[in-house]
XYZ file of N, CA and C in Angstrom:
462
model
N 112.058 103.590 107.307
C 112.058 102.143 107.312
C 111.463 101.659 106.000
N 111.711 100.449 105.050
C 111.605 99.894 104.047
C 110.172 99.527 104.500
N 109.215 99.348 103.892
C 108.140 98.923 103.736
C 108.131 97.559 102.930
N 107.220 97.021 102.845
C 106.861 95.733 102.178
C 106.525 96.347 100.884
N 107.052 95.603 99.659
C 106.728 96.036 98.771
C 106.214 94.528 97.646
N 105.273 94.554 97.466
C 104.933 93.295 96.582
C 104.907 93.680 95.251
N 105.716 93.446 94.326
C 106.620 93.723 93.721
C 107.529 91.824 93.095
N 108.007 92.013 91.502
C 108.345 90.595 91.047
C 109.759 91.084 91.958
N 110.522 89.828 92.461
C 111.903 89.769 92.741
C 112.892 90.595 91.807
N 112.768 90.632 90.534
C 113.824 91.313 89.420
C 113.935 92.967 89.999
N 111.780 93.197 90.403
C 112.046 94.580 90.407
C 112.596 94.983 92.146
N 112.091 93.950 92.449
C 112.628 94.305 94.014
C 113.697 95.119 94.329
N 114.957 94.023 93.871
C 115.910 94.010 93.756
C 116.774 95.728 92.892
N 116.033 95.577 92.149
C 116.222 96.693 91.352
C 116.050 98.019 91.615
N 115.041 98.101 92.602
C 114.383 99.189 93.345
C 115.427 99.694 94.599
N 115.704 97.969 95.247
C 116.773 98.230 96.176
C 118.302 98.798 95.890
N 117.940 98.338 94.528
C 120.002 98.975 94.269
C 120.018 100.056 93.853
N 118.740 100.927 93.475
C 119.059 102.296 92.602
C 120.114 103.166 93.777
N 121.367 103.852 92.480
C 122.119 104.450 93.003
C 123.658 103.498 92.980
N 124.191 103.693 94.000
C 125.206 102.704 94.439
C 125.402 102.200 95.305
N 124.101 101.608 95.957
C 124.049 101.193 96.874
C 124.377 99.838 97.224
N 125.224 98.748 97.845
C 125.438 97.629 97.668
C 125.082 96.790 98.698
N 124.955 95.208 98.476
C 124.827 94.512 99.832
C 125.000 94.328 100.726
N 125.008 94.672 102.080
C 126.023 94.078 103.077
C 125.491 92.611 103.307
N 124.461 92.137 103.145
C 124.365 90.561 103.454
C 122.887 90.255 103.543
N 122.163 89.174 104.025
C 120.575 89.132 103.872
C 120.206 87.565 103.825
N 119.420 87.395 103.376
C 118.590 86.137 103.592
C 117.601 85.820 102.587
N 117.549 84.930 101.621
C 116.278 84.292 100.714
C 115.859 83.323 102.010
N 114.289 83.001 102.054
C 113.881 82.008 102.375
C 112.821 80.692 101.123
N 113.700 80.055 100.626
C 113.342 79.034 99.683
C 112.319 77.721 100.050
N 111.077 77.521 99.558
C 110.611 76.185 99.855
C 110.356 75.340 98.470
N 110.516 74.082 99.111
C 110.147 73.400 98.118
C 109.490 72.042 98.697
N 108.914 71.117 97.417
C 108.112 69.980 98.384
C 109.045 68.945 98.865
N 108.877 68.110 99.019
C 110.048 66.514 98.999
C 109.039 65.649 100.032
N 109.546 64.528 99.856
C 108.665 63.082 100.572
C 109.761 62.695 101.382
N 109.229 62.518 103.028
C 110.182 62.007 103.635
C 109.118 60.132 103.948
N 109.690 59.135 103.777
C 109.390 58.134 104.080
C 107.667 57.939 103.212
N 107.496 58.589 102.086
C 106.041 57.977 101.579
C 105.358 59.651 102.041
N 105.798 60.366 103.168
C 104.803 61.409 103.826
C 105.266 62.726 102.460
N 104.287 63.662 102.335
C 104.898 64.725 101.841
C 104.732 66.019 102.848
N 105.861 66.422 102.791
C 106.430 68.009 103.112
C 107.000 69.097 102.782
N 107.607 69.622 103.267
C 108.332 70.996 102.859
C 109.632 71.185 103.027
N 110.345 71.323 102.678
C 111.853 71.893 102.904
C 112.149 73.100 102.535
N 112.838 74.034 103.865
C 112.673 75.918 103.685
C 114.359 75.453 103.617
N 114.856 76.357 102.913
C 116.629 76.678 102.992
C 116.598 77.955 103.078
N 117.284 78.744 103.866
C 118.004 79.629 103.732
C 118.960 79.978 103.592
N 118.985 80.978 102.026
C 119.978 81.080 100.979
C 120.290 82.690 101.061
N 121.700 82.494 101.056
C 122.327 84.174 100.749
C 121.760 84.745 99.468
N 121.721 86.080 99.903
C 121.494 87.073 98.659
C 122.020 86.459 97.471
N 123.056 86.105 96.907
C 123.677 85.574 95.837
C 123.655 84.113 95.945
N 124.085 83.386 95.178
C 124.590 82.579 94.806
C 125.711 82.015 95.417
N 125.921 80.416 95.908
C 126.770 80.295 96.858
C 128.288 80.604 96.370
N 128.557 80.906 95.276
C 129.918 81.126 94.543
C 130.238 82.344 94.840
N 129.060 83.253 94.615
C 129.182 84.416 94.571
C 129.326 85.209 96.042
N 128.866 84.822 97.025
C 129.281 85.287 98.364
C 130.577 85.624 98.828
N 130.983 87.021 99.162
C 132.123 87.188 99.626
C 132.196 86.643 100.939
N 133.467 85.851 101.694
C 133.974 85.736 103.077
C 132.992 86.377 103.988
N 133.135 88.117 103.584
C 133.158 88.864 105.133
C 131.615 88.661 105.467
N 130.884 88.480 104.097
C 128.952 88.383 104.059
C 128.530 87.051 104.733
N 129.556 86.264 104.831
C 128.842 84.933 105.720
C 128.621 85.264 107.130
N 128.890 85.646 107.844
C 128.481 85.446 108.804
C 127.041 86.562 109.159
N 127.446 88.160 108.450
C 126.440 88.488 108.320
C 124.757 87.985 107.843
N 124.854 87.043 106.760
C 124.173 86.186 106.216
C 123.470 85.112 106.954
N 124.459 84.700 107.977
C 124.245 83.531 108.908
C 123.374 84.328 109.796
N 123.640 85.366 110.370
C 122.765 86.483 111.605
C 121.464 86.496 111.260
N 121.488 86.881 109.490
C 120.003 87.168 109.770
C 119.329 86.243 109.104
N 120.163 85.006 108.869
C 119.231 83.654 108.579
C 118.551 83.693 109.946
N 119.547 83.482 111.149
C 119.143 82.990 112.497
C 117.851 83.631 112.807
N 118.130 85.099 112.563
C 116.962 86.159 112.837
C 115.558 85.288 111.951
N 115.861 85.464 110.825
C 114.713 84.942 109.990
C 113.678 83.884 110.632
N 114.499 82.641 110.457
C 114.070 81.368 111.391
C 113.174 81.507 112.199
N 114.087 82.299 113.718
C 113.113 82.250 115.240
C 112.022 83.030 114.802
N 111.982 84.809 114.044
C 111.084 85.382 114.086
C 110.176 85.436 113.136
N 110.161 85.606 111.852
C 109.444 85.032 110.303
C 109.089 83.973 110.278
N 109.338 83.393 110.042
C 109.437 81.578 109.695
C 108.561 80.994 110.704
N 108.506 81.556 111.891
C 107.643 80.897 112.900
C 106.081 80.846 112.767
N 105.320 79.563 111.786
C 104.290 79.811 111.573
C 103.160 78.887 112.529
N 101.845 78.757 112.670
C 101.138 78.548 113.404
C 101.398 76.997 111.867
N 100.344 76.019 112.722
C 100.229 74.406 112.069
C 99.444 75.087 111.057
N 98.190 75.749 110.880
C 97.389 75.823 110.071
C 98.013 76.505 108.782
N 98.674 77.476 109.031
C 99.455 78.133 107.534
C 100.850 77.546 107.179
N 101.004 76.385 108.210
C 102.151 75.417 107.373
C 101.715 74.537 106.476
N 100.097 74.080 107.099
C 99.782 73.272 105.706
C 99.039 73.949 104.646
N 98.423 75.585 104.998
C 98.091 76.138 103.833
C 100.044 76.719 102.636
N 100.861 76.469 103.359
C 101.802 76.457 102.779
C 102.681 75.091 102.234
N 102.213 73.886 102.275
C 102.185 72.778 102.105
C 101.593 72.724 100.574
N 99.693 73.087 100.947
C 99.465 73.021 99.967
C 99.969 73.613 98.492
N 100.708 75.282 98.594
C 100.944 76.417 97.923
C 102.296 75.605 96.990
N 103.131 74.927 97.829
C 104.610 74.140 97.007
C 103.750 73.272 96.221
N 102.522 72.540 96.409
C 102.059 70.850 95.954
C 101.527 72.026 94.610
N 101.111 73.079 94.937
C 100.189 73.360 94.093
C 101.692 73.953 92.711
N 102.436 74.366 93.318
C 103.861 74.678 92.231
C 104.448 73.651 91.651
N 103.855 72.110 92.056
C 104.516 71.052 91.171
C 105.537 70.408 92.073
N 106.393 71.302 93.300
C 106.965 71.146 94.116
C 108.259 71.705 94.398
N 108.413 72.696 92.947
C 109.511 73.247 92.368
C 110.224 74.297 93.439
N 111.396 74.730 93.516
C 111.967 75.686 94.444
C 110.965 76.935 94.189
N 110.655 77.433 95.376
C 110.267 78.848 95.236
C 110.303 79.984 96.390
N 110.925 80.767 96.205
C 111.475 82.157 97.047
C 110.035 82.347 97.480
N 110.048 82.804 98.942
C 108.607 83.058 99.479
C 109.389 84.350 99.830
N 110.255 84.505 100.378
C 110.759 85.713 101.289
C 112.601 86.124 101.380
N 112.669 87.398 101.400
C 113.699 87.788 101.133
C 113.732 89.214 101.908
N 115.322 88.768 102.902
C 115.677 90.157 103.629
C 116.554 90.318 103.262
N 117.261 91.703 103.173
C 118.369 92.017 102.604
C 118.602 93.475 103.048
N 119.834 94.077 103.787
C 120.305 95.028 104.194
C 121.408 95.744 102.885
N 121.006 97.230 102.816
C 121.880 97.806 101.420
C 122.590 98.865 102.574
N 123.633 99.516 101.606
C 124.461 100.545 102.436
C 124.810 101.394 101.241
N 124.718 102.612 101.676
C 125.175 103.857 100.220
C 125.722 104.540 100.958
N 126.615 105.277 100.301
C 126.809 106.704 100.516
C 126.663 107.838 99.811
N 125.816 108.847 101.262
C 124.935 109.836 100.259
C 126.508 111.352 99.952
N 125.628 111.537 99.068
C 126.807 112.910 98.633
C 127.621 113.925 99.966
N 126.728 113.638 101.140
C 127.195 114.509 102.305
C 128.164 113.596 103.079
N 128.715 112.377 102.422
C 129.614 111.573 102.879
C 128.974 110.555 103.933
N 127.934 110.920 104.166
C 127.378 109.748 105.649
C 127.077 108.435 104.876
N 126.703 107.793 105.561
C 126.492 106.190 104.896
C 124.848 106.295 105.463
N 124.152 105.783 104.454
C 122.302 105.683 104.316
C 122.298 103.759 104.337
N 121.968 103.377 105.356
C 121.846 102.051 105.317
C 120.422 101.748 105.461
N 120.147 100.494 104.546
C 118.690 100.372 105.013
C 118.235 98.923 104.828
N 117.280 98.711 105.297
C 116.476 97.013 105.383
C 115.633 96.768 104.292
N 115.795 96.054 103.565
C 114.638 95.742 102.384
C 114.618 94.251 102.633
N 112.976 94.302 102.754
C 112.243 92.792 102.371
C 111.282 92.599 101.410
N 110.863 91.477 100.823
C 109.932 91.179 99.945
C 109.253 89.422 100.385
N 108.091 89.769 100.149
C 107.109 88.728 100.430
C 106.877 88.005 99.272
N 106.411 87.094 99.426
C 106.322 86.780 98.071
C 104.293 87.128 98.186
N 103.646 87.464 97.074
C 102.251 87.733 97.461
C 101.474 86.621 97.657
N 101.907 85.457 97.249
C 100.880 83.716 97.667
C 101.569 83.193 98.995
N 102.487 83.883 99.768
C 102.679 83.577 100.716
C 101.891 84.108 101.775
N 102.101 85.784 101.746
C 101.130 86.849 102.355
C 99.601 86.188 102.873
N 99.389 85.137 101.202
C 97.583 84.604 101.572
C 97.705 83.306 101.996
N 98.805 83.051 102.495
C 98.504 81.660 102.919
C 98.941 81.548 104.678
N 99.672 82.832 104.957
C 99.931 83.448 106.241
C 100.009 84.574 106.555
N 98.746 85.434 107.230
C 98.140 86.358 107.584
C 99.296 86.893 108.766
N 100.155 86.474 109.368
C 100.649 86.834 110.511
C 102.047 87.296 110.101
N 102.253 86.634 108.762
C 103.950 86.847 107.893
C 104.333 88.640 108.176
N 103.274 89.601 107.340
C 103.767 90.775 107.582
C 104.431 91.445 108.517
N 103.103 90.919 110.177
C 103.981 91.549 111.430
C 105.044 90.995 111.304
N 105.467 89.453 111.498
C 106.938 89.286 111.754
C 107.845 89.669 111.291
N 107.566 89.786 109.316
C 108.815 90.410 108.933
C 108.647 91.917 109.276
N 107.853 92.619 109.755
C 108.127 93.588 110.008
C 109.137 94.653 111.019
N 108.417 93.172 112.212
C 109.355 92.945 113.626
C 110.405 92.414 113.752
N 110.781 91.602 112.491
C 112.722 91.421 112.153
C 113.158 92.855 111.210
N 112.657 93.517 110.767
C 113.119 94.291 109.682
C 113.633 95.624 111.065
N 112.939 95.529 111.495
C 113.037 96.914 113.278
C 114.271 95.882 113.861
N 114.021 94.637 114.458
C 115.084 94.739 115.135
C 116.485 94.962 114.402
N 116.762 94.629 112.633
C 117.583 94.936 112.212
C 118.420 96.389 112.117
N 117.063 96.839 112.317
C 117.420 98.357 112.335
C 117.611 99.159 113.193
N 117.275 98.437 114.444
C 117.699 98.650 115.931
C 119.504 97.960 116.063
N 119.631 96.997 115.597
C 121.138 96.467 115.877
C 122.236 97.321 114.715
N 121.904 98.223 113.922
C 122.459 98.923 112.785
C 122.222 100.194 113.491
N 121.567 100.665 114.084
C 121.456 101.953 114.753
C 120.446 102.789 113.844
N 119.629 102.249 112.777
C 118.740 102.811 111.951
C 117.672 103.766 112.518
N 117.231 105.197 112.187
C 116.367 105.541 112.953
C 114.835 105.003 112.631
N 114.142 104.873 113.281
C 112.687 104.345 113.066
C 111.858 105.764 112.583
N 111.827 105.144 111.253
C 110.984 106.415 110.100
C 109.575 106.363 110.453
N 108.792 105.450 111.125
C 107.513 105.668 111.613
C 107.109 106.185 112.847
């Protein structure tokens, strides 16, 4: 099983593709600040691995799965680390910023089988602003790997 690796996004990413291993689909979770009516808040999007141009057909819906996943199980934070995450965007100016990223790769190893696996990344000022982030993504990264048939390496 992929471990958490805190790590910049470039190398993440980079770590995840060694070889030829390619996407099957995944999830950025993006925040940024915005004012609704005078109040300030947060706005999370969840964004495909790529770029919306760049998404093939067959990756949307995959994409859509484990947005859904993301949402109910990650994303679900207590009031207190929504506004220590409130503060974390005010404190970025308000600018977009990647807190979290799941993403499923698929290779094939030389013995012809296919090596599929779960990679996530935290962002590390998220980690300190919600203590509870790890279990969850940990506990979406298993069930992913339970619905893929992945064996559990721990």
């Amino acid at each position: 099983m992929a471990e958490i690796v805190t790590v910049t996004e470039d190398e993440a990413a980079k770590l995840a593709l060694e070889g030829d291993a390619i996407i099957l689909g995944g999830v950025e979770v993006h925040v940024q600040f915005v004012r609704h009516k005078g109040n300030p808040g947060i706005q999370i999007d969840y964004k495909p691995p790529f770029g919306p141009d760049d998404c093939p057909d067959w990756m949307e819906d995959i994409n859509n799965r484990i947005a859904g996943l993301c949402r109910s199980m990650v994303m679900t934070m207590k009031d207190h680390a929504k506004k220590r995450l409130l503060d974390l965007v005010e404190q970025d100016g308000g600018k977009d910023r990647m807190i979290y990223r799941l993403f499923v790769t698929s290779r094939i190893e030389d013995d012809g089988s296919r090596d599929k696996q779960v990679h996530d990344f935290i962002d590390p000022d998220f980690l300190r602003v919600d203590a509870g982030i790890a279990k969850r993504a940990k506990d979406a990264r298993r069930e992913i790997e339970r619905v893929l048939g992945i064996k559990d390496s721990q």
